[in-house]
Amino acid sequence: MKKTKQISLVLITAALASCHRSNNQDWVNANGEHRKVYIRSDSTAPYTQMFHPFGALLWYYAFRPYGHYDYFGYRRVGYYSSAISQHSNIGTNAAKSGIIRGGFGSGFSVSS
Amino acid sequence: MKRLPLTPRNNWQKQVEKLGFGFHTTNVPYWDESACYEFSMDEILLIERASAELWDLCLGAVQYVMDNNLYHYFAIPETFIPYIERTWQEDHPAIYGRYDFCYKDGVPKLLEFNADTPTSLYEAGIIQWYWLQDFDKSKDQFNSVHEKLIDYWKYLHAYLYPGNLHFTCVKASLEDLTNTEYLRDCAIQAGLTTKLVFIDDIGWDTNAQVFVDMEDTPIKNIFKLYPWEWMVTEEFGVNILADKNKTFWIEPAWKMLLSNKAILPILWQLYPDCPWLLPAYFEPGRLTDYAKKPILSREGANIELVRGATTLHSTPGAYGAEGYIYQQLATLPDFDGNHPVLRSWIIGQEPAGMGIRESTTLVTDNLSRFIPHFIS
């Protein structure tokens, strides 16, 4: 036999089953006009105006927890989203400024 | 090899979505079970043998490129050459690759080797396996993708740095995320501790000179579904060379040589008697019937198929600036206007299974359909 006898998956079905649909209701009003959405990830940072991610998937816009471990354990610094500029992610928050992000990922998809 | 028309399962979309396969259809069907391919065991054994032998030849070709300093054919930045050689000499962990074969007259011929960022692993390993359970579970399939992935992650465990194995890909592609999460699923089943971090969320700690994830945890082992040829030119590319952790990037940087079509003329130069290779050259004019391919291109972009004075087919795209190679024309077989490419997987240095992409043109592109197969 050449085929796998049994397959079990522990992660992927739950992780992916719900994340492939985007919904633009939050971005467009009843008249089909784009809402003005301004986002920042840190209260010390200026806002960036956002536009509906046409063709993109919503998790791209997710804010992810951001922090670090030190002697006292985990410290939450704040949140971070690569959908917005570095400017609106960091502001004057010194705890965020030692680490830069966004230096990889200019490509779209590697599909081959 | 036979193509059999089929009636798709009722609610097949629901069946595959339950497995987490969300990109089965875009503007056109991608997963297509309105047909399947049937192979004899002898045919499969030959494809398996070709895949195993080519792996050995490819490793020999990598060594040859390094020994003879042939990097200029590959458009690789010079600053990365010592790093590439270090990943080779230190045998940095690698897990997989995928050959694309033209299979005609019973002989597989190598069209290219996707050695760095092959996709369609989930379709080949999982979706078509479950399809076979519904179609005829007594039948066999060239598919040990799942168990080989788990086994090889277990094997690699001892060679990784202690701690997490990170996984990364771009955010904006469900296809990339699915492939990456599938590999992570198998790593979890192999007992590894894993974390997902999207490629553009990866941080560079300017003080410690290490890569970090979203919790600022240093990254020491990372599987990346993101091509080396992009990484080396992006802002963080140079940080790979400065990285104090000497992170294991999987696939390792030496795979840049095998995933580049410049390897095809080198393979032909080294192994002209190999039955699985097509003649290939860097220079134009050596072949009358040929495929002109950019050394770096994706999804069938910028390919030109020429027979004599006639261009049979050409595809648009933005590639080609780094140069081209010329490979003897091997037109894909024709099943009532459907042209399949066999995609044979190498996992942990062994043949591990096969997927088939079918197109209505002679070049397999991003609109090609995935067709399942079985062994009679």
CSV table of C-alpha atoms in Angstrom, one decimal:
chain,number,residue,atom,x,y,z
A,1,MET,CA,0.0,0.0,0.0
A,2,LYS,CA,1.2,3.5,-0.8
A,3,LYS,CA,-1.3,5.5,1.1
A,4,THR,CA,-1.4,6.7,4.7
A,5,LYS,CA,-3.4,4.3,6.9
A,6,GLN,CA,-5.1,6.8,9.1
A,7,ILE,CA,-5.1,10.6,9.4
A,8,SER,CA,-5.8,12.7,12.4
A,9,LEU,CA,-5.6,16.5,12.6
A,10,VAL,CA,-5.2,18.3,15.8
A,11,LEU,CA,-5.1,21.9,14.7
A,12,ILE,CA,-5.9,22.8,11.2
A,13,THR,CA,-9.6,22.2,10.9
A,14,ALA,CA,-10.6,24.3,13.9
A,15,ALA,CA,-8.1,27.0,13.1
A,16,LEU,CA,-9.1,27.5,9.5
A,17,ALA,CA,-12.7,26.6,9.2
A,18,SER,CA,-13.9,30.0,10.2
A,19,CYS,CA,-11.3,32.3,8.8
A,20,HIS,CA,-11.8,32.3,5.1
A,21,ARG,CA,-14.7,34.7,4.8
A,22,SER,CA,-14.4,38.4,4.9
A,23,ASN,CA,-17.3,40.7,5.6
A,24,ASN,CA,-17.4,44.3,4.6
A,25,GLN,CA,-20.5,45.3,6.6
A,26,ASP,CA,-18.4,47.0,9.2
A,27,TRP,CA,-16.7,49.1,6.6
A,28,VAL,CA,-19.6,50.2,4.4
A,29,ASN,CA,-22.8,51.9,5.6
A,30,ALA,CA,-26.4,51.2,4.4
A,31,ASN,CA,-25.8,53.5,1.4
A,32,GLY,CA,-22.8,51.6,0.3
A,33,GLU,CA,-20.5,54.5,1.3
A,34,HIS,CA,-17.2,53.8,3.0
A,35,ARG,CA,-17.2,54.5,6.7
A,36,LYS,CA,-14.4,56.6,7.9
A,37,VAL,CA,-12.3,54.3,10.1
A,38,TYR,CA,-9.3,55.5,12.0
A,39,ILE,CA,-7.1,53.1,13.8
A,40,ARG,CA,-4.1,53.2,16.1
A,41,SER,CA,-2.6,50.4,18.3
A,42,ASP,CA,-1.1,52.6,21.0
A,43,SER,CA,-2.6,55.5,22.8
A,44,THR,CA,0.7,57.4,22.3
A,45,ALA,CA,0.5,57.1,18.5
A,46,PRO,CA,-1.4,59.1,15.8
A,47,TYR,CA,-4.3,57.5,14.0
A,48,THR,CA,-4.2,56.1,10.5
A,49,GLN,CA,-7.3,56.1,8.3
A,50,MET,CA,-8.2,52.6,7.1
A,51,PHE,CA,-10.0,51.4,4.0
A,52,HIS,CA,-11.9,48.2,3.4
A,53,PRO,CA,-9.5,45.4,2.7
A,54,PHE,CA,-11.0,44.5,-0.7
A,55,GLY,CA,-9.7,41.1,-1.7
A,56,ALA,CA,-7.8,40.7,1.5
A,57,LEU,CA,-8.7,38.6,4.5
A,58,LEU,CA,-9.8,40.2,7.7
A,59,TRP,CA,-7.2,38.6,9.9
A,60,TYR,CA,-4.8,40.9,8.2
A,61,TYR,CA,-6.3,43.7,10.2
A,62,ALA,CA,-6.3,41.9,13.5
A,63,PHE,CA,-4.5,43.4,16.4
A,64,ARG,CA,-2.2,41.0,18.1
A,65,PRO,CA,-1.1,41.1,21.7
A,66,TYR,CA,2.4,42.4,22.0
A,67,GLY,CA,4.6,42.0,25.1
A,68,HIS,CA,7.7,40.4,26.5
A,69,TYR,CA,9.0,38.2,29.2
A,70,ASP,CA,11.4,39.5,31.8
A,71,TYR,CA,12.4,38.5,35.3
A,72,PHE,CA,8.9,39.1,36.7
A,73,GLY,CA,7.2,37.2,34.0
A,74,TYR,CA,5.1,38.3,31.0
A,75,ARG,CA,4.4,42.0,30.5
A,76,ARG,CA,1.8,43.1,28.0
A,77,VAL,CA,3.1,46.2,26.2
A,78,GLY,CA,0.1,46.6,24.0
A,79,TYR,CA,-1.2,45.6,20.6
A,80,TYR,CA,0.2,45.6,17.1
A,81,SER,CA,-1.2,45.3,13.6
A,82,SER,CA,0.8,45.2,10.5
A,83,ALA,CA,-2.1,46.6,8.6
A,84,ILE,CA,-1.2,50.0,9.9
A,85,SER,CA,2.0,52.0,9.7
A,86,GLN,CA,4.8,51.7,12.2
A,87,HIS,CA,4.0,55.3,13.1
A,88,SER,CA,0.5,54.3,14.3
A,89,ASN,CA,1.7,51.2,16.0
A,90,ILE,CA,4.4,52.6,18.2
A,91,GLY,CA,4.0,56.3,18.8
A,92,THR,CA,6.2,57.3,21.7
A,93,ASN,CA,5.9,54.0,23.6
A,94,ALA,CA,9.5,53.3,24.5
A,95,ALA,CA,8.8,49.7,25.4
A,96,LYS,CA,7.9,49.1,21.8
A,97,SER,CA,10.7,51.0,20.2
A,98,GLY,CA,13.6,48.5,20.6
A,99,ILE,CA,12.0,46.2,18.2
A,100,ILE,CA,11.1,46.9,14.6
A,101,ARG,CA,8.7,45.0,12.5
A,102,GLY,CA,7.6,44.8,8.9
A,103,GLY,CA,11.0,44.1,7.4
A,104,PHE,CA,9.7,40.9,5.8
A,105,GLY,CA,6.5,40.3,4.0
A,106,SER,CA,6.3,42.5,1.0
A,107,GLY,CA,5.3,39.5,-1.2
A,108,PHE,CA,1.7,38.6,-1.6
A,109,SER,CA,1.4,34.8,-1.8
A,110,VAL,CA,3.9,32.1,-2.6
A,111,SER,CA,1.4,29.8,-4.3
A,112,SER,CA,3.3,27.4,-6.6
B,1,MET,CA,-2.5,6.8,-16.7
B,2,LYS,CA,-6.1,7.3,-17.4
B,3,ARG,CA,-8.5,10.2,-16.9
B,4,LEU,CA,-11.9,9.2,-15.6
B,5,PRO,CA,-14.9,11.6,-15.6
B,6,LEU,CA,-16.8,11.5,-12.3
B,7,THR,CA,-19.8,12.8,-10.6
B,8,PRO,CA,-18.6,15.0,-7.7
B,9,ARG,CA,-19.8,14.0,-4.2
B,10,ASN,CA,-23.0,15.7,-3.1
B,11,ASN,CA,-22.1,18.7,-1.0
B,12,TRP,CA,-18.4,18.1,-1.7
B,13,GLN,CA,-17.8,21.8,-0.8
B,14,LYS,CA,-19.1,21.1,2.7
B,15,GLN,CA,-17.0,18.0,3.0
B,16,VAL,CA,-13.7,19.7,2.2
B,17,GLU,CA,-14.6,22.8,4.2
B,18,LYS,CA,-15.0,20.6,7.3
B,19,LEU,CA,-11.4,19.7,6.8
B,20,GLY,CA,-10.4,23.3,6.9
B,21,PHE,CA,-10.0,23.6,3.1
B,22,GLY,CA,-11.3,27.0,2.4
B,23,PHE,CA,-9.8,27.9,-0.9
B,24,HIS,CA,-11.4,25.1,-3.0
B,25,THR,CA,-13.0,27.6,-5.3
B,26,THR,CA,-12.0,31.1,-6.3
B,27,ASN,CA,-13.4,32.6,-9.5
B,28,VAL,CA,-13.0,29.2,-11.0
B,29,PRO,CA,-12.9,25.8,-9.3
B,30,TYR,CA,-9.6,24.8,-7.8
B,31,TRP,CA,-10.4,21.5,-6.2
B,32,ASP,CA,-12.0,19.5,-9.0
B,33,GLU,CA,-13.5,16.1,-8.4
B,34,SER,CA,-15.4,16.0,-11.7
B,35,ALA,CA,-12.6,13.8,-12.9
B,36,CYS,CA,-9.7,11.7,-11.4
B,37,TYR,CA,-6.7,10.0,-12.7
B,38,GLU,CA,-6.0,6.3,-12.4
B,39,PHE,CA,-2.5,4.9,-12.3
B,40,SER,CA,-1.1,1.3,-12.3
B,41,MET,CA,1.2,0.4,-9.5
B,42,ASP,CA,4.0,0.0,-12.0
B,43,GLU,CA,3.5,3.6,-13.1
B,44,ILE,CA,3.6,4.8,-9.5
B,45,LEU,CA,6.7,2.8,-8.7
B,46,LEU,CA,8.5,4.5,-11.7
B,47,ILE,CA,7.4,8.0,-10.6
B,48,GLU,CA,8.6,7.1,-7.1
B,49,ARG,CA,11.9,5.8,-8.4
B,50,ALA,CA,12.5,8.9,-10.5
B,51,SER,CA,11.7,11.2,-7.5
B,52,ALA,CA,14.2,9.3,-5.3
B,53,GLU,CA,17.0,9.3,-7.9
B,54,LEU,CA,16.5,13.0,-8.7
B,55,TRP,CA,16.9,13.9,-5.1
B,56,ASP,CA,20.4,12.4,-5.1
B,57,LEU,CA,21.2,14.2,-8.3
B,58,CYS,CA,20.0,17.5,-7.0
B,59,LEU,CA,22.2,17.2,-3.9
B,60,GLY,CA,25.1,16.5,-6.2
B,61,ALA,CA,24.3,19.6,-8.3
B,62,VAL,CA,24.2,21.8,-5.2
B,63,GLN,CA,27.7,20.6,-4.3
B,64,TYR,CA,28.8,21.2,-7.8
B,65,VAL,CA,27.5,24.8,-7.8
B,66,MET,CA,29.4,25.5,-4.6
B,67,ASP,CA,32.6,23.8,-5.7
B,68,ASN,CA,32.7,25.7,-8.9
B,69,ASN,CA,31.4,29.0,-7.7
B,70,LEU,CA,28.5,29.2,-10.2
B,71,TYR,CA,26.3,31.5,-8.2
B,72,HIS,CA,26.3,34.1,-10.9
B,73,TYR,CA,23.8,31.9,-12.8
B,74,PHE,CA,21.4,32.1,-9.9
B,75,ALA,CA,21.2,35.9,-9.4
B,76,ILE,CA,21.9,35.5,-5.7
B,77,PRO,CA,23.3,38.5,-3.8
B,78,GLU,CA,27.0,37.8,-3.2
B,79,THR,CA,26.7,38.7,0.5
B,80,PHE,CA,24.5,35.6,1.0
B,81,ILE,CA,26.9,33.1,-0.5
B,82,PRO,CA,28.9,32.3,2.7
B,83,TYR,CA,25.6,31.9,4.5
B,84,ILE,CA,24.2,29.6,1.9
B,85,GLU,CA,27.4,27.5,2.1
B,86,ARG,CA,27.2,27.4,5.9
B,87,THR,CA,23.6,26.1,5.9
B,88,TRP,CA,24.8,23.4,3.5
B,89,GLN,CA,28.0,22.4,5.4
B,90,GLU,CA,26.2,22.5,8.7
B,91,ASP,CA,23.3,20.5,7.3
B,92,HIS,CA,20.6,22.8,8.5
B,93,PRO,CA,17.2,21.1,8.7
B,94,ALA,CA,15.1,20.8,5.6
B,95,ILE,CA,11.8,19.0,5.3
B,96,TYR,CA,10.3,18.9,1.9
B,97,GLY,CA,10.2,19.7,-1.8
B,98,ARG,CA,8.1,19.0,-4.9
B,99,TYR,CA,9.0,18.0,-8.4
B,100,ASP,CA,6.8,19.0,-11.3
B,101,PHE,CA,6.8,16.3,-13.9
B,102,CYS,CA,5.6,16.0,-17.5
B,103,TYR,CA,4.4,12.4,-17.6
B,104,LYS,CA,4.1,11.1,-21.2
B,105,ASP,CA,4.8,7.7,-22.8
B,106,GLY,CA,5.3,6.2,-19.3
B,107,VAL,CA,8.3,8.4,-18.4
B,108,PRO,CA,8.3,11.3,-16.0
B,109,LYS,CA,10.4,14.3,-17.1
B,110,LEU,CA,11.4,17.0,-14.6
B,111,LEU,CA,10.0,20.4,-15.5
B,112,GLU,CA,11.2,22.1,-12.3
B,113,PHE,CA,11.8,21.5,-8.7
B,114,ASN,CA,9.9,23.6,-6.1
B,115,ALA,CA,12.4,23.0,-3.4
B,116,ASP,CA,11.8,26.1,-1.2
B,117,THR,CA,8.2,27.0,-1.0
B,118,PRO,CA,6.0,24.3,-2.6
B,119,THR,CA,2.3,24.5,-2.0
B,120,SER,CA,-0.7,22.2,-2.5
B,121,LEU,CA,0.6,20.0,0.3
B,122,TYR,CA,-2.7,19.9,2.1
B,123,GLU,CA,-4.6,19.0,-1.0
B,124,ALA,CA,-2.2,16.2,-1.8
B,125,GLY,CA,-1.9,14.8,1.7
B,126,ILE,CA,-5.3,15.3,3.2
B,127,ILE,CA,-8.1,16.4,0.8
B,128,GLN,CA,-7.5,13.8,-1.8
B,129,TRP,CA,-7.0,11.1,0.9
B,130,TYR,CA,-10.4,11.9,2.3
B,131,TRP,CA,-11.8,12.0,-1.2
B,132,LEU,CA,-10.5,8.5,-1.8
B,133,GLN,CA,-12.3,7.3,1.4
B,134,ASP,CA,-15.6,8.3,-0.1
B,135,PHE,CA,-14.7,7.3,-3.7
B,136,ASP,CA,-13.4,3.8,-2.9
B,137,LYS,CA,-11.5,3.3,0.3
B,138,SER,CA,-10.3,-0.1,-0.9
B,139,LYS,CA,-8.2,1.6,-3.5
B,140,ASP,CA,-4.6,2.8,-3.0
B,141,GLN,CA,-3.1,6.2,-3.6
B,142,PHE,CA,0.4,7.5,-3.9
B,143,ASN,CA,0.2,9.4,-0.6
B,144,SER,CA,2.1,9.0,2.6
B,145,VAL,CA,2.5,12.7,3.0
B,146,HIS,CA,0.9,12.9,6.5
B,147,GLU,CA,2.8,10.1,8.2
B,148,LYS,CA,6.1,11.1,6.6
B,149,LEU,CA,5.7,14.7,7.7
B,150,ILE,CA,5.1,13.6,11.3
B,151,ASP,CA,7.9,11.1,11.2
B,152,TYR,CA,10.4,13.6,9.8
B,153,TRP,CA,9.4,16.4,12.3
B,154,LYS,CA,10.1,13.8,15.0
B,155,TYR,CA,13.5,13.1,13.4
B,156,LEU,CA,14.4,16.8,13.1
B,157,HIS,CA,13.4,17.5,16.7
B,158,ALA,CA,16.9,16.4,17.9
B,159,TYR,CA,18.6,18.8,15.4
B,160,LEU,CA,16.7,21.9,16.3
B,161,TYR,CA,17.6,24.4,19.0
B,162,PRO,CA,15.7,23.8,22.3
B,163,GLY,CA,12.4,25.8,22.5
B,164,ASN,CA,9.8,26.7,20.0
B,165,LEU,CA,9.5,25.9,16.4
B,166,HIS,CA,7.9,29.0,14.8
B,167,PHE,CA,5.9,28.9,11.6
B,168,THR,CA,5.4,31.8,9.3
B,169,CYS,CA,3.7,32.8,6.1
B,170,VAL,CA,2.0,35.9,4.7
B,171,LYS,CA,-1.3,37.0,6.2
B,172,ALA,CA,-3.2,37.8,3.0
B,173,SER,CA,-3.3,34.3,1.6
B,174,LEU,CA,-5.5,31.5,3.0
B,175,GLU,CA,-3.8,29.0,0.8
B,176,ASP,CA,-0.4,29.9,2.3
B,177,LEU,CA,-1.9,29.8,5.8
B,178,THR,CA,-3.5,26.4,5.2
B,179,ASN,CA,-0.2,24.9,4.0
B,180,THR,CA,1.7,26.4,6.9
B,181,GLU,CA,-0.9,25.3,9.5
B,182,TYR,CA,-0.9,21.8,8.1
B,183,LEU,CA,2.8,21.6,8.5
B,184,ARG,CA,2.5,22.9,12.0
B,185,ASP,CA,-0.3,20.4,12.8
B,186,CYS,CA,2.1,17.6,11.9
B,187,ALA,CA,4.9,19.2,14.0
B,188,ILE,CA,2.6,19.3,17.0
B,189,GLN,CA,1.7,15.7,16.5
B,190,ALA,CA,5.5,15.0,16.4
B,191,GLY,CA,5.8,16.5,19.8
B,192,LEU,CA,7.3,19.9,18.9
B,193,THR,CA,6.2,23.1,20.6
B,194,THR,CA,5.1,25.5,17.9
B,195,LYS,CA,4.0,29.1,17.5
B,196,LEU,CA,2.6,30.9,14.5
B,197,VAL,CA,3.9,34.3,13.6
B,198,PHE,CA,3.0,36.0,10.3
B,199,ILE,CA,6.0,37.0,8.3
B,200,ASP,CA,5.4,40.7,8.5
B,201,ASP,CA,4.9,40.5,12.2
B,202,ILE,CA,8.4,39.1,12.7
B,203,GLY,CA,10.4,41.6,14.7
B,204,TRP,CA,14.1,42.4,14.8
B,205,ASP,CA,15.5,43.3,18.2
B,206,THR,CA,17.9,46.0,17.4
B,207,ASN,CA,19.7,45.7,20.7
B,208,ALA,CA,20.0,41.9,21.0
B,209,GLN,CA,20.3,41.4,17.2
B,210,VAL,CA,17.9,38.6,17.1
B,211,PHE,CA,14.5,37.9,15.4
B,212,VAL,CA,11.5,37.9,17.8
B,213,ASP,CA,7.9,36.9,17.6
B,214,MET,CA,4.9,39.0,18.7
B,215,GLU,CA,5.7,38.3,22.4
B,216,ASP,CA,9.3,39.3,21.8
B,217,THR,CA,10.3,35.7,22.3
B,218,PRO,CA,13.5,35.1,20.3
B,219,ILE,CA,13.0,33.0,17.2
B,220,LYS,CA,15.6,30.2,16.9
B,221,ASN,CA,13.9,27.7,14.7
B,222,ILE,CA,11.4,28.8,12.1
B,223,PHE,CA,9.6,27.1,9.2
B,224,LYS,CA,8.9,29.8,6.6
B,225,LEU,CA,6.5,29.5,3.7
B,226,TYR,CA,8.1,32.5,2.1
B,227,PRO,CA,10.7,32.4,-0.7
B,228,TRP,CA,14.4,33.0,-0.1
B,229,GLU,CA,14.6,35.1,-3.2
B,230,TRP,CA,12.2,37.6,-1.6
B,231,MET,CA,13.8,37.4,1.9
B,232,VAL,CA,17.3,38.3,0.7
B,233,THR,CA,16.1,41.4,-1.0
B,234,GLU,CA,13.8,42.7,1.8
B,235,GLU,CA,14.7,45.1,4.5
B,236,PHE,CA,15.3,42.3,7.1
B,237,GLY,CA,17.3,40.1,4.8
B,238,VAL,CA,20.6,41.4,5.9
B,239,ASN,CA,19.6,40.7,9.5
B,240,ILE,CA,19.7,37.0,8.7
B,241,LEU,CA,23.5,37.4,8.4
B,242,ALA,CA,23.8,39.4,11.6
B,243,ASP,CA,21.4,37.2,13.6
B,244,LYS,CA,23.1,36.3,16.9
B,245,ASN,CA,20.9,33.2,17.3
B,246,LYS,CA,22.0,31.8,14.0
B,247,THR,CA,18.4,30.8,13.5
B,248,PHE,CA,17.5,27.7,11.6
B,249,TRP,CA,15.3,28.8,8.7
B,250,ILE,CA,13.4,25.9,7.2
B,251,GLU,CA,13.7,25.4,4.3
B,252,PRO,CA,17.4,26.3,4.6
B,253,ALA,CA,19.1,28.9,2.4
B,254,TRP,CA,20.9,26.3,0.2
B,255,LYS,CA,17.5,25.4,-1.2
B,256,MET,CA,17.7,28.7,-3.1
B,257,LEU,CA,19.9,26.8,-5.5
B,258,LEU,CA,17.4,24.0,-6.2
B,259,SER,CA,14.3,26.2,-6.4
B,260,ASN,CA,16.0,28.3,-9.0
B,261,LYS,CA,15.5,27.2,-12.6
B,262,ALA,CA,19.2,27.8,-13.2
B,263,ILE,CA,19.7,24.4,-11.6
B,264,LEU,CA,18.1,22.7,-14.7
B,265,PRO,CA,21.0,23.4,-17.1
B,266,ILE,CA,23.4,22.4,-14.3
B,267,LEU,CA,21.6,19.1,-13.8
B,268,TRP,CA,21.6,18.4,-17.5
B,269,GLN,CA,25.3,19.2,-17.8
B,270,LEU,CA,26.1,16.9,-14.9
B,271,TYR,CA,23.8,14.0,-15.8
B,272,PRO,CA,23.0,14.0,-19.5
B,273,ASP,CA,22.1,10.3,-19.4
B,274,CYS,CA,19.5,10.6,-16.7
B,275,PRO,CA,16.1,9.5,-18.2
B,276,TRP,CA,14.2,11.9,-15.9
B,277,LEU,CA,15.9,15.1,-17.2
B,278,LEU,CA,15.2,17.3,-20.2
B,279,PRO,CA,18.1,18.9,-22.0
B,280,ALA,CA,18.5,22.5,-20.7
B,281,TYR,CA,20.9,25.3,-21.4
B,282,PHE,CA,21.6,28.9,-20.3
B,283,GLU,CA,22.2,29.9,-23.9
B,284,PRO,CA,19.5,30.5,-26.5
B,285,GLY,CA,20.0,28.7,-29.9
B,286,ARG,CA,20.9,25.2,-28.6
B,287,LEU,CA,17.4,23.9,-29.0
B,288,THR,CA,14.8,24.3,-31.8
B,289,ASP,CA,11.8,23.2,-29.7
B,290,TYR,CA,12.1,24.6,-26.2
B,291,ALA,CA,10.5,26.2,-23.2
B,292,LYS,CA,12.0,29.6,-22.3
B,293,LYS,CA,11.7,30.0,-18.5
B,294,PRO,CA,12.8,32.8,-16.2
B,295,ILE,CA,15.2,31.5,-13.5
B,296,LEU,CA,12.9,33.0,-10.9
B,297,SER,CA,9.2,32.9,-11.6
B,298,ARG,CA,6.1,31.6,-10.0
B,299,GLU,CA,2.8,30.0,-11.1
B,300,GLY,CA,3.8,29.7,-14.8
B,301,ALA,CA,4.5,33.4,-15.4
B,302,ASN,CA,6.6,34.6,-18.3
B,303,ILE,CA,6.9,31.1,-19.9
B,304,GLU,CA,7.3,30.8,-23.7
B,305,LEU,CA,6.8,27.5,-25.5
B,306,VAL,CA,8.4,27.4,-28.9
B,307,ARG,CA,8.4,24.8,-31.6
B,308,GLY,CA,10.6,25.6,-34.5
B,309,ALA,CA,9.6,29.1,-35.6
B,310,THR,CA,6.2,28.9,-33.9
B,311,THR,CA,5.4,30.1,-30.4
B,312,LEU,CA,2.9,27.6,-29.1
B,313,HIS,CA,2.0,29.4,-26.0
B,314,SER,CA,3.3,32.3,-23.9
B,315,THR,CA,2.3,33.7,-20.5
B,316,PRO,CA,2.4,37.2,-19.1
B,317,GLY,CA,4.1,38.2,-15.9
B,318,ALA,CA,6.6,40.4,-14.2
B,319,TYR,CA,9.6,38.0,-14.1
B,320,GLY,CA,12.6,37.6,-16.2
B,321,ALA,CA,14.9,40.4,-15.1
B,322,GLU,CA,17.3,37.9,-13.5
B,323,GLY,CA,17.7,35.9,-16.8
B,324,TYR,CA,16.2,32.8,-18.5
B,325,ILE,CA,17.0,29.2,-19.2
B,326,TYR,CA,16.0,27.1,-22.2
B,327,GLN,CA,14.6,23.6,-21.7
B,328,GLN,CA,13.7,21.1,-24.3
B,329,LEU,CA,10.0,21.4,-25.1
B,330,ALA,CA,8.0,18.7,-23.3
B,331,THR,CA,4.3,19.4,-24.1
B,332,LEU,CA,2.0,18.1,-21.4
B,333,PRO,CA,-0.2,15.1,-22.3
B,334,ASP,CA,-3.7,16.0,-23.7
B,335,PHE,CA,-6.8,14.4,-22.2
B,336,ASP,CA,-9.6,16.0,-24.2
B,337,GLY,CA,-8.1,19.4,-23.8
B,338,ASN,CA,-6.9,18.9,-20.2
B,339,HIS,CA,-3.2,19.0,-19.5
B,340,PRO,CA,-2.0,17.4,-16.3
B,341,VAL,CA,1.3,18.0,-14.4
B,342,LEU,CA,2.3,15.4,-11.9
B,343,ARG,CA,3.7,16.9,-8.7
B,344,SER,CA,5.7,14.5,-6.8
B,345,TRP,CA,6.6,15.2,-3.1
B,346,ILE,CA,9.9,14.6,-1.4
B,347,ILE,CA,9.5,14.6,2.4
B,348,GLY,CA,12.5,13.9,4.6
B,349,GLN,CA,14.5,12.9,1.6
B,350,GLU,CA,12.1,10.3,0.4
B,351,PRO,CA,9.3,10.2,-2.2
B,352,ALA,CA,6.1,10.8,-0.3
B,353,GLY,CA,3.2,11.1,-2.6
B,354,MET,CA,1.7,13.0,-5.6
B,355,GLY,CA,-0.8,15.6,-6.5
B,356,ILE,CA,-2.0,16.5,-10.0
B,357,ARG,CA,-2.7,20.0,-11.4
B,358,GLU,CA,-4.6,20.2,-14.6
B,359,SER,CA,-4.9,23.1,-17.0
B,360,THR,CA,-6.6,23.8,-20.2
B,361,THR,CA,-3.4,25.3,-21.6
B,362,LEU,CA,0.1,23.9,-21.9
B,363,VAL,CA,1.4,26.0,-19.0
B,364,THR,CA,0.2,25.2,-15.5
B,365,ASP,CA,-0.8,28.5,-13.9
B,366,ASN,CA,-2.7,29.8,-10.9
B,367,LEU,CA,-6.0,28.8,-12.5
B,368,SER,CA,-5.1,25.2,-12.8
B,369,ARG,CA,-7.3,22.6,-11.0
B,370,PHE,CA,-6.2,20.0,-8.5
B,371,ILE,CA,-7.5,16.6,-9.6
B,372,PRO,CA,-7.3,13.6,-7.3
B,373,HIS,CA,-5.9,10.2,-8.2
B,374,PHE,CA,-5.9,6.6,-7.2
B,375,ILE,CA,-3.9,3.4,-8.0
B,376,SER,CA,-5.9,0.6,-9.7
